[in-house]
mmCIF file of C-alpha atoms in Angstrom:
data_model
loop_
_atom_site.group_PDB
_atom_site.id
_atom_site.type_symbol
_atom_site.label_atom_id
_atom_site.label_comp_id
_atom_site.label_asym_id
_atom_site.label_seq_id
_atom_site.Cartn_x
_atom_site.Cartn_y
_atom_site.Cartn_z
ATOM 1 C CA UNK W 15 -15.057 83.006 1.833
ATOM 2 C CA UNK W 16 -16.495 79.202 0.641
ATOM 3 C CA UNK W 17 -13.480 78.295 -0.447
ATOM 4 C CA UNK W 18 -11.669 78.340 3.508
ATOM 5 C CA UNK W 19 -14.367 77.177 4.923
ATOM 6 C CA UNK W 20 -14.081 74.053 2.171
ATOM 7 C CA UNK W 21 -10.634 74.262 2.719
ATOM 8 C CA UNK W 22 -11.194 73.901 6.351
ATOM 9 C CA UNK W 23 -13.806 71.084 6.264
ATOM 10 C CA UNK W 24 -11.583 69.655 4.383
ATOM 11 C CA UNK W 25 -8.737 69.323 6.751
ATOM 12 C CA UNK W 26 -11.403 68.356 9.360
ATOM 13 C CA UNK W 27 -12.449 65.084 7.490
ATOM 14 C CA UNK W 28 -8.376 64.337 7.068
ATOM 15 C CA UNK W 29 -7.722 64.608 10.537
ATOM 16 C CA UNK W 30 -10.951 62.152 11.104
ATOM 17 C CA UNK W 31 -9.377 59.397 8.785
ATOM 18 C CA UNK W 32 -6.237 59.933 10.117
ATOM 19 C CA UNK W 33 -7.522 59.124 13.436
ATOM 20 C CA UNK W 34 -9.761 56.002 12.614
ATOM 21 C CA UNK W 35 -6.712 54.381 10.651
ATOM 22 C CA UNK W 36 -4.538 55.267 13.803
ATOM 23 C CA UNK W 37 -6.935 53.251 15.805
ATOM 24 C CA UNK W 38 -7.894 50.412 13.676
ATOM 25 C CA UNK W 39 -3.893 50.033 13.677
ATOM 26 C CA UNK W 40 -3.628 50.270 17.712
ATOM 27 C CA UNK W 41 -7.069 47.531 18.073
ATOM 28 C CA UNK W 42 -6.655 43.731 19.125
ATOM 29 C CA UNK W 43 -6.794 41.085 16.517
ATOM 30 C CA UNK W 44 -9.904 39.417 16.514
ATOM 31 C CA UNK W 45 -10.072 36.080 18.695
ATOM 32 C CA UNK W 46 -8.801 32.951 16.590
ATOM 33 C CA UNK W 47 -6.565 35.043 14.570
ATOM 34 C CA UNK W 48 -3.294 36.923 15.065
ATOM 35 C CA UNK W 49 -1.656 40.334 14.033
ATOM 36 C CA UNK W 50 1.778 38.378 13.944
ATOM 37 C CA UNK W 51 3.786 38.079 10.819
ATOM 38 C CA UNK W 52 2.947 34.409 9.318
ATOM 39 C CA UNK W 53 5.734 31.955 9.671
ATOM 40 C CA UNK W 54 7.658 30.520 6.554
ATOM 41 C CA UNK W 55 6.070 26.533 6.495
ATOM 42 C CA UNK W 56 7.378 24.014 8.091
ATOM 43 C CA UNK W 57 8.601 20.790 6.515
ATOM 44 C CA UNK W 58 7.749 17.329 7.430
ATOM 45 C CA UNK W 59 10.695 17.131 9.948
ATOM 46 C CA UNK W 60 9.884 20.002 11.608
ATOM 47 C CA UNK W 61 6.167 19.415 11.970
ATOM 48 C CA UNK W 62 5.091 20.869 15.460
ATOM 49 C CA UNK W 63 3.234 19.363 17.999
ATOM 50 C CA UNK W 64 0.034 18.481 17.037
ATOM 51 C CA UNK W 65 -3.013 21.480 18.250
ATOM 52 C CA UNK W 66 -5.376 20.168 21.201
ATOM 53 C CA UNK W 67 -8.867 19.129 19.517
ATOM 54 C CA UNK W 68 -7.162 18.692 16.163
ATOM 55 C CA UNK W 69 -8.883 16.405 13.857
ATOM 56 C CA UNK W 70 -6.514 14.715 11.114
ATOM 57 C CA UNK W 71 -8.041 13.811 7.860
ATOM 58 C CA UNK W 72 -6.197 11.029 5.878
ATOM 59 C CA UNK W 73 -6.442 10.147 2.433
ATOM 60 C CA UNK W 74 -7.023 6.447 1.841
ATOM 61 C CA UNK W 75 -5.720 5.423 -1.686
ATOM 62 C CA UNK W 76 -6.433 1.652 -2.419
ATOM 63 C CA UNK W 77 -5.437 0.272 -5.597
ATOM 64 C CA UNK W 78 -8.195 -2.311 -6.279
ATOM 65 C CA UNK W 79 -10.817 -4.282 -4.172
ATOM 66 C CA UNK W 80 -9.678 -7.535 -2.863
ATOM 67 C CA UNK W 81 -9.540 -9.234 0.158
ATOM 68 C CA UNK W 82 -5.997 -8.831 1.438
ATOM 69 C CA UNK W 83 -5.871 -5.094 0.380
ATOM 70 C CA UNK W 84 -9.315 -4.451 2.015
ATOM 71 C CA UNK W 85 -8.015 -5.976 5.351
ATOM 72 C CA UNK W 86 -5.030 -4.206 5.243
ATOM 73 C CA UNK W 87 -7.078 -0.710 4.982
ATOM 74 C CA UNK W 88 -9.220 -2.109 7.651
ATOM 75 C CA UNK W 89 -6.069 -2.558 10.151
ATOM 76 C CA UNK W 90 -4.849 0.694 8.840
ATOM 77 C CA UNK W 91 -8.004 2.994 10.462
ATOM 78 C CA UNK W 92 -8.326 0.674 12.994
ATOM 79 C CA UNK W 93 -5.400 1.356 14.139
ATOM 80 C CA UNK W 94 -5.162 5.794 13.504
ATOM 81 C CA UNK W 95 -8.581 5.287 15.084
ATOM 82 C CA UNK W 96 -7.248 3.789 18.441
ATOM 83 C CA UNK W 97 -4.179 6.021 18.798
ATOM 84 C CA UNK W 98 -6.361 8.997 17.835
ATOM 85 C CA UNK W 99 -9.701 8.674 18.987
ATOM 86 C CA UNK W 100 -12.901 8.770 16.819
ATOM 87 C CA UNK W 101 -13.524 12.293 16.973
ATOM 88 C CA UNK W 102 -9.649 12.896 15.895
ATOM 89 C CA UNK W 103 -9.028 11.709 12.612
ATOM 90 C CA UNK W 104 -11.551 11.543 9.097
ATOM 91 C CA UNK W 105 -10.883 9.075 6.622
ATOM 92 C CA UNK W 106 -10.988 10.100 2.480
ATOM 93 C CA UNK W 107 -10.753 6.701 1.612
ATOM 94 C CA UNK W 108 -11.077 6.064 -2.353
ATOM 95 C CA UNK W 109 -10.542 2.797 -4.543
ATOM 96 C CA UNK W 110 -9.251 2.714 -8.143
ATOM 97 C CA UNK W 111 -10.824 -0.252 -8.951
ATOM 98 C CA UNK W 112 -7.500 -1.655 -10.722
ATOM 99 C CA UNK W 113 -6.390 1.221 -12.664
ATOM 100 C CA UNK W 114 -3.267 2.998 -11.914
ATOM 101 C CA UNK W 115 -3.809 6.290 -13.417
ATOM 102 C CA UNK W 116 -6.956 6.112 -11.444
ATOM 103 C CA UNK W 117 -4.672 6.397 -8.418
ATOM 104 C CA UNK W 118 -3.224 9.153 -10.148
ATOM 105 C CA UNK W 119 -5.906 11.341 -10.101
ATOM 106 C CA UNK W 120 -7.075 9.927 -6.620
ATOM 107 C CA UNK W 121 -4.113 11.386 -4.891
ATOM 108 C CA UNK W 122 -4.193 14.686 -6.906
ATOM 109 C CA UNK W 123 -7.322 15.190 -5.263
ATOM 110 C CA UNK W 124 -5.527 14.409 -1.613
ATOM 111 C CA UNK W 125 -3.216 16.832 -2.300
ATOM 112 C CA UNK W 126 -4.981 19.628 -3.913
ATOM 113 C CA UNK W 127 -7.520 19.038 -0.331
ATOM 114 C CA UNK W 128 -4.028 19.472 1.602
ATOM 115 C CA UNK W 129 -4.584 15.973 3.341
ATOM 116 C CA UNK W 130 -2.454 15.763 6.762
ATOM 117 C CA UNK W 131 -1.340 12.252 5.485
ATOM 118 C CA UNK W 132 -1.714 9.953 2.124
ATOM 119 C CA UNK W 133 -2.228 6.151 3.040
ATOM 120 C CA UNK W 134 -1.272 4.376 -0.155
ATOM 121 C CA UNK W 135 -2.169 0.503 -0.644
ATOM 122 C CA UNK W 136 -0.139 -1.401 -3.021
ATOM 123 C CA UNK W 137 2.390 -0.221 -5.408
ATOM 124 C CA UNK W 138 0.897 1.388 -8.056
ATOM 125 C CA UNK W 139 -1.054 3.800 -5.286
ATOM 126 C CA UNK W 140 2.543 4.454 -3.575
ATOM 127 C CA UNK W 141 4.236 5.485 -7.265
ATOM 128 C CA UNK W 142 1.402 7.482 -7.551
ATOM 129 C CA UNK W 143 1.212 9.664 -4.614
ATOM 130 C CA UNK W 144 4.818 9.560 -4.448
ATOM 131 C CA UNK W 145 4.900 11.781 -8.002
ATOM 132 C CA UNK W 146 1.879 13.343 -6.571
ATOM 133 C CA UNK W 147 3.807 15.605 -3.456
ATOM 134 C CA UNK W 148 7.037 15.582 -1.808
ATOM 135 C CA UNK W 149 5.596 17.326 1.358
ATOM 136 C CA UNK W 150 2.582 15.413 2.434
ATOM 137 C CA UNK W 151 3.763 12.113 4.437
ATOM 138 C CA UNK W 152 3.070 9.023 2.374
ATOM 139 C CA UNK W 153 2.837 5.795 4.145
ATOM 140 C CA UNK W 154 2.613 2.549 2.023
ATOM 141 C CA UNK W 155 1.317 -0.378 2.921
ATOM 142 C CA UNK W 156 0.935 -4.526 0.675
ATOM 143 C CA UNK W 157 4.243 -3.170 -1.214
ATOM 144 C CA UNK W 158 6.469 -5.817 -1.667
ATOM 145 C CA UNK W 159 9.903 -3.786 -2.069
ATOM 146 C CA UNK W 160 10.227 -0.130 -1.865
ATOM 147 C CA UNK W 161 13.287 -0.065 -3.631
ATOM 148 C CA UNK W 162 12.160 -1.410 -6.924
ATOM 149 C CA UNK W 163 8.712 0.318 -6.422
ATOM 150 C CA UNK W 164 10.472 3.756 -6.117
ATOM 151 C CA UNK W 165 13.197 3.253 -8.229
ATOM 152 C CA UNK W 166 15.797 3.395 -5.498
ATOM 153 C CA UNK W 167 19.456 1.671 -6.339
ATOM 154 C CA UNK W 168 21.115 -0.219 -3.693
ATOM 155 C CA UNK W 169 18.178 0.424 -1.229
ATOM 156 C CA UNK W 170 19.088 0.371 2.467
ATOM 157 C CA UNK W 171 15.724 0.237 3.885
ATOM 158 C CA UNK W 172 14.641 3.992 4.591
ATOM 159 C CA UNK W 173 13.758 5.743 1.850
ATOM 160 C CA UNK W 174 14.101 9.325 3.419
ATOM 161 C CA UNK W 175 12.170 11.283 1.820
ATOM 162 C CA UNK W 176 8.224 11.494 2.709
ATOM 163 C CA UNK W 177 7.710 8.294 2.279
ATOM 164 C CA UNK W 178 7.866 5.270 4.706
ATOM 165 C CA UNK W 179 5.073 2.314 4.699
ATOM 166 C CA UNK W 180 5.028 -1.441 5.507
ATOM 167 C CA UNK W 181 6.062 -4.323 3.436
ATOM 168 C CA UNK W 182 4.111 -7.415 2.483
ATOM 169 C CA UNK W 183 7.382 -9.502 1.222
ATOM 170 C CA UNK W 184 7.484 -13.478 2.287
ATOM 171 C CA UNK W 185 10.930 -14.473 2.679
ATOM 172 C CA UNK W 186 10.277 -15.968 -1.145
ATOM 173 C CA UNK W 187 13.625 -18.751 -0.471
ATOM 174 C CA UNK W 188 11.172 -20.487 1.551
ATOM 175 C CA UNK W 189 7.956 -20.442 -1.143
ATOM 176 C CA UNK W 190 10.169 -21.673 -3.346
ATOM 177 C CA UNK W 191 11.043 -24.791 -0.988
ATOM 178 C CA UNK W 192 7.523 -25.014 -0.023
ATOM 179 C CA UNK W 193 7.084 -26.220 -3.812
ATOM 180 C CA UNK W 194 10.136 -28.740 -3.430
ATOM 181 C CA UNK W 195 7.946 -29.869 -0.460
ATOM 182 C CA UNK W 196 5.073 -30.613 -1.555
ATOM 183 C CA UNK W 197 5.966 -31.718 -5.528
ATOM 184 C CA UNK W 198 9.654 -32.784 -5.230
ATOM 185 C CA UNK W 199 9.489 -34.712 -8.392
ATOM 186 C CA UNK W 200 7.998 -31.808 -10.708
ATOM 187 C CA UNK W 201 10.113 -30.710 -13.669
ATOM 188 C CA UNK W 202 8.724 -27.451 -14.699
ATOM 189 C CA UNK W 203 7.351 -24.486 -13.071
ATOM 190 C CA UNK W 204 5.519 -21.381 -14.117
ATOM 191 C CA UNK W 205 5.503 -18.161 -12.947
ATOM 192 C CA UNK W 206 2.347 -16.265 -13.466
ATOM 193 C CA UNK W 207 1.953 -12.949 -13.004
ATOM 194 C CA UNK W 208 1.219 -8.988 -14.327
ATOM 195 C CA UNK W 209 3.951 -6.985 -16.150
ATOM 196 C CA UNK W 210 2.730 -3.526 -15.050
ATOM 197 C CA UNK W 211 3.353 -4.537 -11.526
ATOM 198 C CA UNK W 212 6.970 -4.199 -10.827
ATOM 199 C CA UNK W 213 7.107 -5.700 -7.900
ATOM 200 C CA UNK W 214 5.118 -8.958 -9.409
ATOM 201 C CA UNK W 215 8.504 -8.930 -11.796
ATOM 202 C CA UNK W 216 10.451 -8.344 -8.970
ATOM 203 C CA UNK W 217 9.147 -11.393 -6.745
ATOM 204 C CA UNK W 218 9.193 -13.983 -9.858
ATOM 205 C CA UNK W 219 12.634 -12.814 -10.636
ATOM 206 C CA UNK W 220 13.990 -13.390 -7.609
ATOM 207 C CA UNK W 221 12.243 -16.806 -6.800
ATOM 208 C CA UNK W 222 13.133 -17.621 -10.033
ATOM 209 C CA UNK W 223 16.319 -18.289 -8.699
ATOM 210 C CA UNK W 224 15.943 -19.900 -5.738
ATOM 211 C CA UNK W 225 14.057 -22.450 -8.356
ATOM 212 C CA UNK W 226 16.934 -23.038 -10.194
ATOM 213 C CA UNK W 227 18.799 -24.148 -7.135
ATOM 214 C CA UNK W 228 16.639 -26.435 -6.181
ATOM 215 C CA UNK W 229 16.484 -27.811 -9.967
ATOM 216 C CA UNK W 230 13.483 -26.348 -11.561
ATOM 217 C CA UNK W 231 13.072 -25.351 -14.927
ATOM 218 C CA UNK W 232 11.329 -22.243 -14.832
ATOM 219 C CA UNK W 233 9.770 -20.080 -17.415
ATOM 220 C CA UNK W 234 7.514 -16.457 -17.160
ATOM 221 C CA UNK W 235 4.256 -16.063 -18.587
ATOM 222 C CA UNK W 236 3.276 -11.920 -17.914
ATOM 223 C CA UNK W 237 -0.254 -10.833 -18.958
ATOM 224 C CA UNK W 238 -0.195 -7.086 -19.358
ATOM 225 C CA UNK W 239 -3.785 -6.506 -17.904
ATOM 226 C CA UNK W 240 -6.878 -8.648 -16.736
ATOM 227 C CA UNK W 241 -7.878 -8.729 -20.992
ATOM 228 C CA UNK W 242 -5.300 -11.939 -21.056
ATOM 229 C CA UNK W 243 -5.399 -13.313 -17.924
ATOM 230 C CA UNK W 244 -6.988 -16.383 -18.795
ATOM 231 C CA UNK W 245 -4.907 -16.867 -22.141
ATOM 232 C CA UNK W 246 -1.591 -16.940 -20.645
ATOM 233 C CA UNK W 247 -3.132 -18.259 -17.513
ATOM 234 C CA UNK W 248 -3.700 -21.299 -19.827
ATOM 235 C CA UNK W 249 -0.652 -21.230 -21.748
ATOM 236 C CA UNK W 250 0.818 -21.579 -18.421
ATOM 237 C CA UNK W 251 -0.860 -24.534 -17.212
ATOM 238 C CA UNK W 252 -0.662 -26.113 -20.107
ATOM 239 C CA UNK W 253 3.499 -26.205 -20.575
ATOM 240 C CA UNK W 254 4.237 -26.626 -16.550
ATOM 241 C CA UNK W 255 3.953 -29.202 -13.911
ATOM 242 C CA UNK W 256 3.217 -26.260 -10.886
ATOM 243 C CA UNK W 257 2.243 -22.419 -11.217
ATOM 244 C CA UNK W 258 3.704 -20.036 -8.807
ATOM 245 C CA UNK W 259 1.536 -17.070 -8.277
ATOM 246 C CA UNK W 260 3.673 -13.763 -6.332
ATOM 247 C CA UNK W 261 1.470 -11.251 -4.487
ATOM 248 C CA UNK W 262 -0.267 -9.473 -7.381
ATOM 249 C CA UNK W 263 -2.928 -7.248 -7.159
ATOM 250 C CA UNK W 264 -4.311 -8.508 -10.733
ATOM 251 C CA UNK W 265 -4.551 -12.218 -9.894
ATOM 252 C CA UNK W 266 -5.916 -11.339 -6.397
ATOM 253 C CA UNK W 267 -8.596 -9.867 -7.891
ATOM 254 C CA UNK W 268 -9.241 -12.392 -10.960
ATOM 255 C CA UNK W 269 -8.596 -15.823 -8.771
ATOM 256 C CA UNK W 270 -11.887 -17.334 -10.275
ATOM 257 C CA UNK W 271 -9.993 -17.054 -13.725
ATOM 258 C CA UNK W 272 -7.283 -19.002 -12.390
ATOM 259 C CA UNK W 273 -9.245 -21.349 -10.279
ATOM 260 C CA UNK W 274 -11.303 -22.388 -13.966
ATOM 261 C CA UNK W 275 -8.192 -22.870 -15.795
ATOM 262 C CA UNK W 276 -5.959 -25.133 -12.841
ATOM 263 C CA UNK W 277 -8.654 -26.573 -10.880
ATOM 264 C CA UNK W 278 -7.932 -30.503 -10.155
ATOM 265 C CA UNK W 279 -5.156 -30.198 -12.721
ATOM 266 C CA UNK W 280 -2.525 -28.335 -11.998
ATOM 267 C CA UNK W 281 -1.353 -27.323 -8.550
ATOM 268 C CA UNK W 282 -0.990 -23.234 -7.647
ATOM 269 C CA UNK W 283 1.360 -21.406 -5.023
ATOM 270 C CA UNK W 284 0.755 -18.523 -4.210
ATOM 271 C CA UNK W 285 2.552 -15.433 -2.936
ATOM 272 C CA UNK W 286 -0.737 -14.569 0.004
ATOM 273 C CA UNK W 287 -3.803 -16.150 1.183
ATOM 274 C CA UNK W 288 -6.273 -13.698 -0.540
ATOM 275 C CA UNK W 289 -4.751 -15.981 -3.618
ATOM 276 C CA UNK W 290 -4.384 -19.116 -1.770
ATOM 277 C CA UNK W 291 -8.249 -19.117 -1.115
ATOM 278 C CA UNK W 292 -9.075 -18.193 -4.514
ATOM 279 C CA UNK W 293 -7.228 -20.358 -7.018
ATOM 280 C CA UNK W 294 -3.980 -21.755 -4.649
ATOM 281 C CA UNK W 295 -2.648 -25.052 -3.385
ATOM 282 C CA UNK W 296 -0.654 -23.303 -0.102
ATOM 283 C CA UNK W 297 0.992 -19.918 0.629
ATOM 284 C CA UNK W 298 3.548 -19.036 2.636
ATOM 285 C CA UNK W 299 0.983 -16.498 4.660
ATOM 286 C CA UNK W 300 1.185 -12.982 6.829
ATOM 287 C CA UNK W 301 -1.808 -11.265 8.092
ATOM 288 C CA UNK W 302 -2.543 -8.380 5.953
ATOM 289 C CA UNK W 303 -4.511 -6.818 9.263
ATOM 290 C CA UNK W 304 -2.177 -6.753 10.874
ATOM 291 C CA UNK W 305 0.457 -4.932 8.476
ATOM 292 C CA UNK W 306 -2.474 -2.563 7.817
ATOM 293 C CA UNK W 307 -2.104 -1.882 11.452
ATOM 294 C CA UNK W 308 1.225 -1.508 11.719
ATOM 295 C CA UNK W 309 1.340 1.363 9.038
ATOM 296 C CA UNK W 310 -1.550 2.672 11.258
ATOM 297 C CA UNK W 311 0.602 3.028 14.506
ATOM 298 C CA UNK W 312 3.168 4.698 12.430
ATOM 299 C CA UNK W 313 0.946 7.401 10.808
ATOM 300 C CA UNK W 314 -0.299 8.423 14.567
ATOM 301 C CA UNK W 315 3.100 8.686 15.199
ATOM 302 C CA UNK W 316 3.740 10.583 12.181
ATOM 303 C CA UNK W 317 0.604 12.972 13.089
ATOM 304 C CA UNK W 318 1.412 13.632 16.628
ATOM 305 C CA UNK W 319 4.408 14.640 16.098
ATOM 306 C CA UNK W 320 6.706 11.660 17.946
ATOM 307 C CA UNK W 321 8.325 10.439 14.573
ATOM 308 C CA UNK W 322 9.809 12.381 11.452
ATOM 309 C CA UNK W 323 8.929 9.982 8.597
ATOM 310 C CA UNK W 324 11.815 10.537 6.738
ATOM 311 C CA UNK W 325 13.686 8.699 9.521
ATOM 312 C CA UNK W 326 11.120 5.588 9.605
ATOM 313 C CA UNK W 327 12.294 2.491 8.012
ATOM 314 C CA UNK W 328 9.905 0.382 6.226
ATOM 315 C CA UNK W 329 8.597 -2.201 8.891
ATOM 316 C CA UNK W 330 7.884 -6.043 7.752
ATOM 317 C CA UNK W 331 5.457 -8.743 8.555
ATOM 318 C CA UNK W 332 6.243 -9.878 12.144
ATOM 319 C CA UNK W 333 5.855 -13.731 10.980
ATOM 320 C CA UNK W 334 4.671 -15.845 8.387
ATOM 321 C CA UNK W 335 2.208 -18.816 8.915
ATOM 322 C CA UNK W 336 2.111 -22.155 6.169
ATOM 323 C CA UNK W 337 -1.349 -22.380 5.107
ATOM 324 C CA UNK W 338 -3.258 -24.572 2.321
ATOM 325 C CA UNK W 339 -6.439 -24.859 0.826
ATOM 326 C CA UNK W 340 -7.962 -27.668 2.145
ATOM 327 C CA UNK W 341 -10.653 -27.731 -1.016
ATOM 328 C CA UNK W 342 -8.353 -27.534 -3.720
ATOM 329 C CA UNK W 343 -5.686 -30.056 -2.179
ATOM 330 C CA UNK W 344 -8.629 -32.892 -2.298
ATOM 331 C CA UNK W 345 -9.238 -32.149 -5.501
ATOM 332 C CA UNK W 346 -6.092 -32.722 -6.415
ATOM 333 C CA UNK W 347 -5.526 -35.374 -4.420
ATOM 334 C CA UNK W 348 -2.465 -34.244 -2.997
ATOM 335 C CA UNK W 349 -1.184 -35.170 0.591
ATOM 336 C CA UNK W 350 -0.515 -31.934 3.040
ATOM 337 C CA UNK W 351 3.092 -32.187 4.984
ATOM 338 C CA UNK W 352 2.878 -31.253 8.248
ATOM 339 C CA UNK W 353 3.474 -28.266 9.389
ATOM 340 C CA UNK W 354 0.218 -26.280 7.526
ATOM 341 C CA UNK W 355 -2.941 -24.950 8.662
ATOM 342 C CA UNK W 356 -5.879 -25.256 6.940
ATOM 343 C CA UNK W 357 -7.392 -21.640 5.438
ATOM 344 C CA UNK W 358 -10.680 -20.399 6.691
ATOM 345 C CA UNK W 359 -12.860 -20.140 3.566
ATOM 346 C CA UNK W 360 -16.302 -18.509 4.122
#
């Protein structure tokens, strides 16, 4: 007798599950969420339109402190900032204080966060998140050539991959006639810059030869970190008649070194301003602001959707403005051509 009556409570609380897992299969998903099957993701190319209230957050990799990278960040969020509003877009912005494995490990953090987009200034911050993810857009900005940062042969100008950015490149045939301006009669010029920056090799390479043409006797002098700076900074000045300085990140941020060594001596060109200020005679000049902004308006466009990166070709300086350093020329004593504006030094 107990055991059909347990057999029969038995099949009662059966029939009771039964029917609570028929429902819970038969109730609406809770709001915000959805009983669909989730979709495969999407690449880069095929990112959909951006969601309505959507705030973006962009990792900000900066390779060292100095004042054209710093205005070219500043142009940069300035920029996202307008197209996106305040309330749409959050800034991770990190520095690596001049080491590239710090970059490294700064990106690694962007992508293990899942960042919506990697903003990486200079080259050494663009090698690195380029190792760092092939799916996150990467948008360089202050690199000088994107085929010798990426290691691209016979680069056409889009890289095609997730990666697109601005360049900082000076058409560097005219710095080197800016030096057959102003010291026609010089013999010997040196070309100062850091080894671990390929594009610093890159630039002094190729000006190198426009040099030649114009009858210089040129010779490199690489320091390998900011450690020798001022010794082959010195060896430099000592064996040449004019230094030429390319945009590198490890003189920008060690001009004082330079300045000690040259000042009322020997005359300095420089590749930007940030250097021109600090240590040069003139520069053949583009407004790092403004190429920070630039990569700015193409990230929004990137983030909402109206541009596949892959498809963006790197974008250049819009023009380039003869400057001098009004200080270091009277110390010199050297006459200013015409043609050159005077830089603002606060």
């Amino acid at each position: 007798m107990k055991s059909k009556k347990m057999a029969r409570l038995t099949a009662g609380i059966l029939a009771c599950v039964m029917c609570l897992g028929l429902a819970a299969c038969g109730a609406p998903a809770p709001s915000g969420s959805s009983a669909a099957e989730p979709e495969a993701p999407v690449s880069s190319s095929e990112a959909p339109e951006p969601a309505e209230g959507k705030v973006y957050t962009i990792g900000i990799c900066q390779l060292v402190p100095h004042e054209a990278l710093d205005a070219a960040t500043q142009g940069f969020k300035d920029a996202v900032t307008e197209a996106l509003g305040a309330d749409g877009v959050k800034f991770e912005e990190q520095n690596a204080a001049g080491d590239p494995a710090t970059c490294a490990t700064i990106v690694n953090g962007f992508v293990s966060a899942d960042v919506d987009l990697i903003m990486a200034n200079a080259t050494p911050a663009l090698q690195a998140a380029a190792a760092a993810t092939a799916d996150i857009p990467i948008l360089g900005t202050s690199v000088t050539e994107y085929g010798v940062a990426l290691s691209i042969s016979d680069f056409s100008g889009t890289v095609g991959t997730n990666v697109s950015g601005t360049s900082d490149l000076a058409p560097l045939d005219q710095q080197a006639a800016m030096i057959k301006e102003w010291y026609p009669d010089a013999k010997n010029v040196g070309l100062l810059y850091c080894s671990a920056e390929a594009n610093s090799q890159y630039q002094v390479d190729t000006v190198q030869g426009f040099l030649e043409e114009l009858g210089y006797t040129c010779t490199q002098y690489a320091f390998s970190d900011s450690n020798d700076i001022a010794s082959v900074a010195q060896s430099a000045a000592d064996a040449s008649d004019v230094l030429y300085v390319p945009t590198d990140n490890t003189v920008a941020s060690n001009t004082g070194i330079v300045d000690n060594i040259c000042r009322g001596k020997i005359p300095v060109f420089a590749g930007e301003e940030g250097i021109c200020k600090g240590c040069g005679v003139a520069t053949l000049s583009i407004s790092y602001y403004d190429l920070g902004v630039a990569t700015g308006k193409m990230a929004a466009k990137v983030l909402k959707g109206e541009a596949k990166i892959e498809e963006m070709p790197i974008e250049y300086a819009p023009q380039f403005t003869k400057k001098y350093n009004e200080v270091i020329c009277a110390d010199l004593g050297v006459a200013v051509p015409d043609g050159y504006e005077a830089v603002v030094i606060e």
